[in-house]
Amino acid sequence: MDFALDARTEELRDKLLAFMDEHVYPAEAQFHAEVEANPDRWGPPPMIEGLKEEARRQGLWNLFLPSKEGAGLTNLQYAPLAEITGRSGAIAPVALNCAAPDTGNMEVLHDFGTEEQKKQWLEPLLAGEIRSSFAMTEPDVASSDATNIGTSIVRDGDDYVINGRKWWITGAMNPAAKIFIVMGKTDPTATRHRQQSQILVPRDTPGVNVKRGMHVLGYDDRDHGGHAEIEFTDVRVPASNLIAHEGDGFAIAQARLGPGRIHHCMRSIGIAERAIELMCKRANERVAFGRPLAEQGVIRDWIAESRVKVEQLRLLTLKTAWLMDTVGNKGAHSEIQAIKIATPRTVEWILDKAIQVHGAGGLSQDFPLAAAFAGIRTLRFADGPDEVHKNSLAKAELRKHL
Ligand SMILES: Cc1cc2nc3c(=O)[nH]c(=O)nc-3n(C[C@H](O)[C@H](O)[C@H](O)COP(=O)(O)OP(=O)(O)OC[C@H]3O[C@@H](n4cnc5c(N)ncnc54)[C@H](O)[C@@H]3O)c2cc1C
């Protein structure tokens, strides 16, 4: 394993660091002010378009996609770049067209879509002209077990008819999310993992009702397009909207989640780095009981522990990326689970300490820590709860010693 940056990654990293300094960090205050000033708008404020244009001009575009339609980077090359974007998670990933859930949706279309589906949906997504959502989770069933999904997708002549209710569908409150990838059941009598299919549903199809945005610990994540509850009532789409074949839905969902999970972890390490930076700056500046907070042993302990933890996370993430590149996503399955378990809880711990060092200000809108804390907490559910990953990881471990 060699984790040294190669020449291409080094070059992109330098460019990206400069882009963050010149364009992203200076835009943060205005970005959040515009979000705040427009409570009815879902999606990033229009100023994001200028940043997208600049990122594209500089070749900082679609870095997540390993094929020629994207930047053609390996996971190992992408990891340090995604980490940098995580430092300003509301802006940088969108500016570079590398934001979830679009990245996963583009991968699905790229890997499983027909030429016609690619032309209609992948091309505008890769161009950053539209956004998209992935609709699997349902309020009525425990959705961490994807085989529970109850939405029906029924063949009727040349069409499929979809009925069901989804929630937590990230990005779907944003009118720019023109296409939803919906997971449902085409054959409830098939074997457990062959009942599901995925189908493309344009947002303006009759019967699609985007009802409301869910709140995350009080945040509506408006700038990110929110997390919608959606009702599908007799929604009719052409049969050609099916992705791959009937019964492939579960396997496609699994394929989608490998890269999605590691991308979340890469960006989360960037959040942790920013939290450590803010924690140190605040500890150096703030004086209590006659000396800077930085002189308190307990605060030094938090800072040192944070550094150790983040280095451990980064190494495990790089190892996982390297495995994905060398033995494939399947071969890296246990490591993907391990980083998905380790990263959110560790970054949550670091953010908690950074908030504590900031006093009550740390909980407020004046620092990015509270919103980041709410965001990282959701990653202990999104793309699979901790317990499900632990259960599966433990089973693999137990099997080795049967
Ligand atoms: C901010 C956010 C964004 C999201 N975005 C999307 C999206 O874009 N699209 C989408 O489809 N979904 C999305 N989700 C939903 C997410 O994927 C689900 O919440 C997750 O899969 C868990 O499903 P559930 O909420 O139904 O929990 P349940 O399945 O009801 O599980 C509840 C709890 O049961 C426990 N549990 C379950 N299984 C086991 C087990 N085997 N062993 C031990 N304990 C277990 C766990 O503690 C788990 O948290 C998002 C969620 C959040 C919070």
Coordinates of C-alpha atoms and ligand atoms in Angstrom, one line a residue:
M1 CA 0.0 0.0 0.0
D2 CA 1.4 3.3 -1.0
F3 CA -0.7 6.3 -0.1
A4 CA 1.7 9.0 -1.4
L5 CA -0.1 11.4 -3.7
D6 CA 0.8 10.9 -7.4
A7 CA 1.5 13.8 -9.7
R8 CA -2.1 14.1 -11.0
T9 CA -3.6 14.1 -7.5
E10 CA -1.0 16.5 -6.3
E11 CA -1.8 18.9 -9.2
L12 CA -5.6 18.7 -8.6
R13 CA -5.1 19.1 -4.8
D14 CA -3.1 22.3 -5.3
K15 CA -5.8 23.6 -7.7
L16 CA -8.6 22.6 -5.3
L17 CA -6.9 24.2 -2.3
A18 CA -6.5 27.4 -4.2
F19 CA -10.2 27.2 -5.4
M20 CA -11.3 26.8 -1.8
D21 CA -9.2 29.8 -0.6
E22 CA -10.2 32.1 -3.5
H23 CA -13.8 31.1 -4.2
V24 CA -15.4 28.8 -1.6
Y25 CA -14.4 30.1 1.9
P26 CA -15.0 33.8 0.9
A27 CA -18.5 32.8 -0.4
E28 CA -19.6 31.0 2.8
A29 CA -21.1 34.0 4.6
Q30 CA -23.0 35.2 1.5
F31 CA -24.2 31.7 0.8
H32 CA -25.7 31.2 4.3
A33 CA -27.1 34.8 4.3
E34 CA -28.9 34.1 1.0
V35 CA -30.3 30.8 2.3
E36 CA -31.5 32.5 5.5
A37 CA -33.1 35.3 3.5
N38 CA -35.1 33.0 1.3
P39 CA -37.0 30.6 3.6
D40 CA -39.2 29.3 0.7
R41 CA -36.4 28.4 -1.6
W42 CA -35.2 24.8 -1.7
G43 CA -31.7 24.2 -3.2
P44 CA -28.5 26.2 -3.1
P45 CA -28.8 29.9 -3.7
P46 CA -28.2 31.1 -7.4
M47 CA -24.7 32.3 -6.5
I48 CA -23.6 28.6 -6.7
E49 CA -23.9 28.8 -10.5
G50 CA -20.8 31.1 -10.7
L51 CA -18.8 28.7 -8.5
K52 CA -19.8 25.8 -10.7
E53 CA -18.7 27.6 -13.8
E54 CA -15.4 28.5 -12.3
A55 CA -14.8 24.9 -11.0
R56 CA -15.6 23.5 -14.4
R57 CA -13.3 26.0 -16.1
Q58 CA -10.5 24.8 -13.8
G59 CA -11.1 21.1 -14.5
L60 CA -12.4 20.6 -11.0
W61 CA -15.5 18.8 -12.2
N62 CA -17.1 15.4 -11.7
L63 CA -14.0 14.3 -9.9
F64 CA -16.0 11.4 -8.2
L65 CA -16.6 9.5 -11.5
P66 CA -13.8 7.0 -12.2
S67 CA -14.7 6.6 -15.9
K68 CA -13.8 8.8 -18.9
E69 CA -17.2 10.7 -18.6
G70 CA -15.9 11.9 -15.3
A71 CA -12.3 12.9 -14.2
G72 CA -11.2 9.3 -14.4
L73 CA -9.7 9.2 -10.9
T74 CA -9.2 6.1 -8.8
N75 CA -10.8 6.1 -5.3
L76 CA -7.4 6.6 -3.8
Q77 CA -6.8 9.7 -6.0
Y78 CA -10.3 11.0 -5.2
A79 CA -10.0 10.6 -1.4
P80 CA -7.8 13.6 -0.5
L81 CA -9.8 15.8 -2.9
A82 CA -13.2 14.8 -1.5
E83 CA -11.8 15.4 2.0
I84 CA -10.9 19.0 1.0
T85 CA -14.5 19.6 -0.3
G86 CA -15.9 18.3 3.0
R87 CA -14.3 21.3 4.8
S88 CA -17.1 23.4 3.3
G89 CA -19.7 20.7 2.8
A90 CA -22.6 22.9 1.8
I91 CA -20.8 24.6 -1.0
A92 CA -17.7 22.8 -2.4
P93 CA -19.3 19.4 -3.3
V94 CA -22.1 21.1 -5.2
A95 CA -19.7 23.5 -6.9
L96 CA -17.6 20.6 -8.2
N97 CA -20.7 18.5 -9.2
C98 CA -19.6 16.0 -6.6
A99 CA -22.5 16.1 -4.2
A100 CA -24.7 13.3 -2.8
P101 CA -27.2 12.0 -3.8
D102 CA -26.5 13.0 -7.4
T103 CA -23.1 11.2 -7.5
G104 CA -24.7 7.9 -6.6
N105 CA -27.5 8.4 -9.1
M106 CA -25.0 9.3 -11.9
E107 CA -23.0 6.1 -11.1
V108 CA -26.2 4.0 -11.3
L109 CA -27.1 5.6 -14.7
H110 CA -23.5 5.3 -15.9
D111 CA -23.2 1.6 -14.9
F112 CA -26.7 0.3 -15.5
G113 CA -28.6 2.8 -17.7
T114 CA -29.5 2.3 -21.3
E115 CA -28.2 4.7 -24.0
E116 CA -31.5 6.5 -24.0
Q117 CA -31.6 6.9 -20.2
K118 CA -28.0 8.2 -20.3
K119 CA -28.8 10.7 -22.9
Q120 CA -31.9 12.0 -21.2
W121 CA -30.7 12.0 -17.6
L122 CA -27.0 11.3 -17.2
E123 CA -25.8 13.9 -19.6
P124 CA -27.6 16.9 -17.9
L125 CA -26.6 15.6 -14.5
L126 CA -22.9 15.4 -15.5
A127 CA -23.3 18.9 -17.0
G128 CA -24.7 20.1 -13.6
E129 CA -27.9 21.3 -15.3
I130 CA -30.3 19.3 -13.2
R131 CA -30.3 17.5 -9.8
S132 CA -31.7 14.1 -8.8
S133 CA -32.9 12.0 -5.8
F134 CA -32.8 8.4 -4.8
A135 CA -36.1 7.2 -3.3
M136 CA -35.9 4.0 -1.3
T137 CA -36.8 4.7 2.4
E138 CA -40.5 4.4 3.5
P139 CA -42.2 5.6 6.6
D140 CA -44.3 2.4 7.0
V141 CA -41.5 -0.2 7.1
A142 CA -38.1 -0.6 8.7
S143 CA -36.1 0.5 5.7
S144 CA -32.7 -0.5 7.0
D145 CA -33.8 -3.9 5.7
A146 CA -34.3 -2.9 2.0
T147 CA -36.2 -6.1 1.4
N148 CA -39.0 -4.6 3.4
I149 CA -39.7 -1.8 0.8
G150 CA -43.4 -1.9 0.0
T151 CA -43.8 0.5 -3.0
S152 CA -45.3 -1.4 -5.9
I153 CA -44.1 -1.2 -9.5
V154 CA -46.6 -3.0 -11.6
R155 CA -46.3 -3.7 -15.4
D156 CA -49.3 -2.5 -17.3
G157 CA -48.9 -2.8 -21.1
D158 CA -46.0 -0.6 -22.2
D159 CA -45.9 1.2 -18.8
Y160 CA -45.2 0.6 -15.2
V161 CA -47.5 1.9 -12.5
I162 CA -46.0 3.0 -9.2
N163 CA -47.8 3.3 -5.8
G164 CA -46.2 4.0 -2.5
R165 CA -44.9 6.5 0.1
K166 CA -41.3 7.5 0.7
W167 CA -39.6 9.8 3.1
W168 CA -36.1 11.2 3.8
I169 CA -35.6 11.6 0.1
T170 CA -32.6 13.9 0.0
G171 CA -32.6 16.8 -2.5
A172 CA -36.2 16.2 -3.6
M173 CA -37.6 19.4 -2.3
N174 CA -35.4 21.2 -4.8
P175 CA -37.4 21.8 -8.0
A176 CA -34.1 21.3 -9.9
A177 CA -34.2 17.6 -8.9
K178 CA -35.9 16.6 -12.2
I179 CA -35.5 12.9 -11.8
F180 CA -36.1 10.4 -9.0
I181 CA -34.7 6.9 -9.0
V182 CA -37.4 5.0 -7.2
M183 CA -37.0 1.6 -5.6
G184 CA -40.0 -0.7 -5.3
K185 CA -41.2 -4.2 -5.8
T186 CA -42.0 -5.7 -9.2
D187 CA -42.5 -9.2 -8.0
P188 CA -43.4 -9.8 -4.3
T189 CA -43.4 -13.5 -4.9
A190 CA -39.8 -13.8 -6.1
T191 CA -36.9 -14.8 -3.8
R192 CA -36.2 -12.1 -1.2
H193 CA -33.5 -10.2 -3.0
R194 CA -35.1 -10.4 -6.5
Q195 CA -38.4 -8.8 -5.7
Q196 CA -37.1 -5.2 -6.1
S197 CA -36.5 -3.0 -9.1
Q198 CA -35.4 0.6 -9.7
I199 CA -37.2 2.8 -12.1
L200 CA -36.8 6.4 -13.3
V201 CA -39.6 8.7 -12.4
P202 CA -39.5 12.3 -13.7
R203 CA -40.6 14.7 -11.0
D204 CA -43.4 16.2 -13.1
T205 CA -45.1 12.9 -13.7
P206 CA -48.8 13.0 -12.7
G207 CA -49.4 11.3 -9.3
V208 CA -46.0 12.4 -7.9
N209 CA -46.7 14.5 -4.8
V210 CA -43.7 16.0 -3.0
K211 CA -45.4 16.7 0.3
R212 CA -43.0 18.2 2.9
G213 CA -39.4 18.4 4.0
M214 CA -38.3 16.4 7.0
H215 CA -36.3 18.2 9.7
V216 CA -32.9 17.0 11.1
L217 CA -32.6 18.0 14.7
G218 CA -34.5 21.2 13.7
Y219 CA -32.5 21.9 10.5
D220 CA -34.4 21.6 7.2
D221 CA -31.3 21.4 5.1
R222 CA -32.9 23.7 2.6
D223 CA -29.7 24.6 0.8
H224 CA -29.2 20.9 0.1
G225 CA -32.7 20.4 -1.3
G226 CA -34.1 19.1 2.0
H227 CA -35.3 15.6 2.7
A228 CA -38.7 15.1 1.2
E229 CA -41.7 12.9 2.0
I230 CA -43.2 11.9 -1.4
E231 CA -46.4 10.1 -2.3
F232 CA -46.6 8.1 -5.6
T233 CA -50.2 7.5 -6.6
D234 CA -50.9 5.6 -9.8
V235 CA -47.7 7.1 -11.3
R236 CA -47.4 5.8 -14.8
V237 CA -44.0 5.8 -16.7
P238 CA -42.9 4.0 -19.8
A239 CA -41.5 0.5 -19.3
S240 CA -38.2 1.8 -20.8
N241 CA -37.7 3.8 -17.6
L242 CA -36.8 0.6 -15.7
I243 CA -33.1 0.5 -14.8
A244 CA -31.6 -2.8 -15.9
H245 CA -34.0 -5.7 -15.5
E246 CA -36.9 -6.6 -13.1
G247 CA -35.4 -8.0 -9.9
D248 CA -32.1 -6.2 -10.2
G249 CA -33.1 -3.4 -7.8
F250 CA -31.5 -4.8 -4.7
A251 CA -28.2 -5.5 -6.4
I252 CA -28.1 -2.0 -7.9
A253 CA -28.8 -0.5 -4.5
Q254 CA -25.8 -2.4 -3.1
A255 CA -23.6 -1.4 -5.9
R256 CA -24.6 2.2 -5.4
L257 CA -23.9 2.3 -1.7
G258 CA -20.2 1.2 -1.8
P259 CA -18.8 4.4 -3.4
G260 CA -21.5 6.5 -1.7
R261 CA -20.4 5.4 1.7
I262 CA -16.7 6.0 1.2
H263 CA -17.4 9.4 -0.3
H264 CA -19.4 10.4 2.8
C265 CA -16.4 9.2 4.9
M266 CA -13.9 11.2 2.9
R267 CA -15.9 14.4 3.2
S268 CA -16.5 13.8 6.9
I269 CA -12.7 13.7 7.5
G270 CA -12.6 17.2 6.0
I271 CA -15.3 18.3 8.5
A272 CA -13.2 16.8 11.3
E273 CA -10.1 18.7 10.1
R274 CA -12.0 21.9 10.0
A275 CA -13.4 21.3 13.5
I276 CA -9.9 20.7 14.9
E277 CA -8.7 23.9 13.2
L278 CA -11.6 25.9 14.7
M279 CA -11.1 24.2 18.1
C280 CA -7.4 25.2 18.2
K281 CA -7.9 28.8 17.1
R282 CA -10.6 29.3 19.7
A283 CA -8.6 27.6 22.4
N284 CA -5.6 29.9 21.6
E285 CA -7.7 33.1 21.7
R286 CA -10.2 32.6 24.5
V287 CA -9.1 33.4 28.0
A288 CA -10.9 32.0 31.1
F289 CA -9.7 32.2 34.7
G290 CA -6.6 34.2 33.6
R291 CA -5.2 31.9 30.9
P292 CA -6.0 30.8 27.4
L293 CA -8.2 27.7 27.1
A294 CA -5.3 26.2 25.2
E295 CA -3.4 25.9 28.5
Q296 CA -6.0 23.7 30.1
G297 CA -4.9 20.0 30.1
V298 CA -8.4 18.7 29.4
I299 CA -8.6 20.8 26.2
R300 CA -5.2 19.7 25.1
D301 CA -6.3 16.1 25.7
W302 CA -9.3 16.7 23.3
I303 CA -7.1 18.2 20.7
A304 CA -4.6 15.4 20.9
E305 CA -7.3 12.7 20.9
S306 CA -8.9 14.4 17.9
R307 CA -5.6 14.4 15.9
V308 CA -5.1 10.7 16.7
K309 CA -8.6 9.8 15.8
V310 CA -8.7 11.6 12.5
E311 CA -5.3 10.1 11.4
Q312 CA -6.7 6.6 12.2
L313 CA -9.8 7.4 10.2
R314 CA -7.9 8.7 7.2
L315 CA -5.6 5.7 7.1
L316 CA -8.6 3.3 7.2
T317 CA -10.4 5.3 4.5
L318 CA -7.3 5.3 2.3
K319 CA -6.8 1.5 2.8
T320 CA -10.5 1.0 1.8
A321 CA -10.1 3.2 -1.2
W322 CA -7.0 1.3 -2.3
L323 CA -8.8 -2.0 -1.8
M324 CA -11.8 -0.8 -3.9
D325 CA -9.3 0.1 -6.6
T326 CA -7.4 -3.1 -6.5
V327 CA -9.8 -5.9 -5.5
G328 CA -13.1 -4.1 -6.3
N329 CA -16.0 -2.9 -4.1
K330 CA -17.0 -6.5 -3.2
G331 CA -13.6 -7.3 -2.0
A332 CA -13.5 -4.1 0.1
H333 CA -17.0 -4.8 1.7
S334 CA -15.8 -5.3 5.3
E335 CA -13.5 -2.2 5.1
I336 CA -16.4 -0.1 3.7
Q337 CA -18.5 -1.2 6.6
A338 CA -15.7 -0.5 9.1
I339 CA -15.2 3.1 7.9
K340 CA -19.0 3.7 7.7
I341 CA -19.2 2.6 11.4
A342 CA -16.0 4.4 12.5
T343 CA -16.3 7.7 10.7
P344 CA -19.6 9.3 11.8
R345 CA -19.2 8.5 15.5
T346 CA -15.6 9.7 15.6
V347 CA -16.3 12.9 13.7
E348 CA -19.3 13.4 16.0
W349 CA -17.0 13.1 19.0
I350 CA -14.5 15.6 17.5
L351 CA -17.3 18.1 16.7
D352 CA -18.7 17.7 20.2
K353 CA -15.4 18.7 21.7
A354 CA -15.0 21.6 19.2
I355 CA -18.5 22.9 20.2
Q356 CA -17.6 22.6 23.9
V357 CA -14.4 24.7 23.4
H358 CA -16.5 27.4 21.7
G359 CA -18.9 27.7 24.7
A360 CA -22.5 28.4 23.8
G361 CA -21.4 30.1 20.6
G362 CA -20.5 26.6 19.3
L363 CA -24.2 25.7 19.4
S364 CA -25.2 28.7 17.4
Q365 CA -25.4 29.7 13.7
D366 CA -22.3 31.8 14.1
F367 CA -20.0 28.8 13.7
P368 CA -20.4 25.9 11.3
L369 CA -20.1 23.3 14.1
A370 CA -23.7 22.9 15.2
A371 CA -25.0 22.3 11.7
A372 CA -22.1 19.9 11.0
F373 CA -22.9 18.0 14.2
A374 CA -26.5 17.6 13.1
G375 CA -25.3 16.5 9.7
I376 CA -22.8 13.9 11.0
R377 CA -25.4 12.5 13.3
T378 CA -27.6 11.6 10.3
L379 CA -24.8 9.6 8.8
R380 CA -25.3 7.0 11.6
F381 CA -28.6 6.2 9.7
A382 CA -28.1 7.3 6.1
D383 CA -26.7 4.6 3.9
G384 CA -27.5 2.1 6.6
P385 CA -27.6 2.4 10.5
D386 CA -24.4 1.5 12.5
E387 CA -26.0 -1.6 14.0
V388 CA -26.8 -3.1 10.6
H389 CA -23.2 -2.6 9.5
K390 CA -21.9 -4.0 12.8
N391 CA -24.1 -7.0 12.5
S392 CA -22.9 -7.8 9.1
L393 CA -19.2 -7.1 9.9
A394 CA -19.5 -9.4 13.0
K395 CA -21.0 -12.2 11.0
A396 CA -18.1 -12.1 8.5
E397 CA -15.7 -12.1 11.4
L398 CA -17.5 -15.0 13.1
R399 CA -17.5 -17.0 9.9
K400 CA -13.7 -16.9 9.9
H401 CA -13.6 -18.9 13.1
L402 CA -16.3 -21.5 12.6
Ligands
LIG1 C1 -30.5 13.0 6.6 C2 -31.0 11.7 6.0 C3 -31.0 11.6 4.6 C4 -31.4 10.4 4.0 N1 -31.5 10.4 2.7 C5 -32.1 9.3 2.1 C6 -32.3 9.3 0.7 O1 -31.9 10.2 -0.1 N2 -33.0 8.3 0.1 C7 -33.5 7.2 0.9 O2 -34.1 6.3 0.3 N3 -33.3 7.2 2.2 C8 -32.6 8.2 2.9 N4 -32.4 8.3 4.2 C9 -33.0 7.2 5.0 C10 -32.0 6.2 5.6 O3 -31.3 5.5 4.6 C11 -32.8 5.3 6.6 O4 -33.2 6.1 7.7 C12 -32.0 4.1 7.1 O5 -31.8 3.2 6.0 C13 -32.7 3.4 8.2 O6 -34.0 3.1 7.9 P1 -35.1 3.5 9.0 O7 -35.0 4.9 9.3 O8 -36.4 3.0 8.4 O9 -34.8 2.7 10.3 P2 -35.3 1.3 10.8 O10 -35.1 0.3 9.7 O11 -36.6 1.4 11.3 O12 -34.3 0.9 11.9 C14 -34.4 1.5 13.2 C15 -33.2 1.1 14.1 O13 -33.3 -0.3 14.3 C16 -32.0 -0.8 14.6 N5 -31.7 -1.9 13.7 C17 -32.2 -2.2 12.5 N6 -31.6 -3.3 12.0 C18 -30.8 -3.8 13.0 C19 -30.0 -5.0 13.1 N7 -29.8 -5.8 12.1 N8 -29.3 -5.1 14.2 C20 -29.4 -4.3 15.3 N9 -30.2 -3.2 15.2 C21 -30.9 -2.9 14.1 C22 -31.0 0.3 14.3 O14 -30.6 0.9 15.5 C23 -31.8 1.3 13.5 O15 -31.4 2.6 13.6 C24 -31.9 9.4 4.8 C25 -31.9 9.5 6.2 C26 -31.4 10.7 6.8 C27 -31.5 10.8 8.3

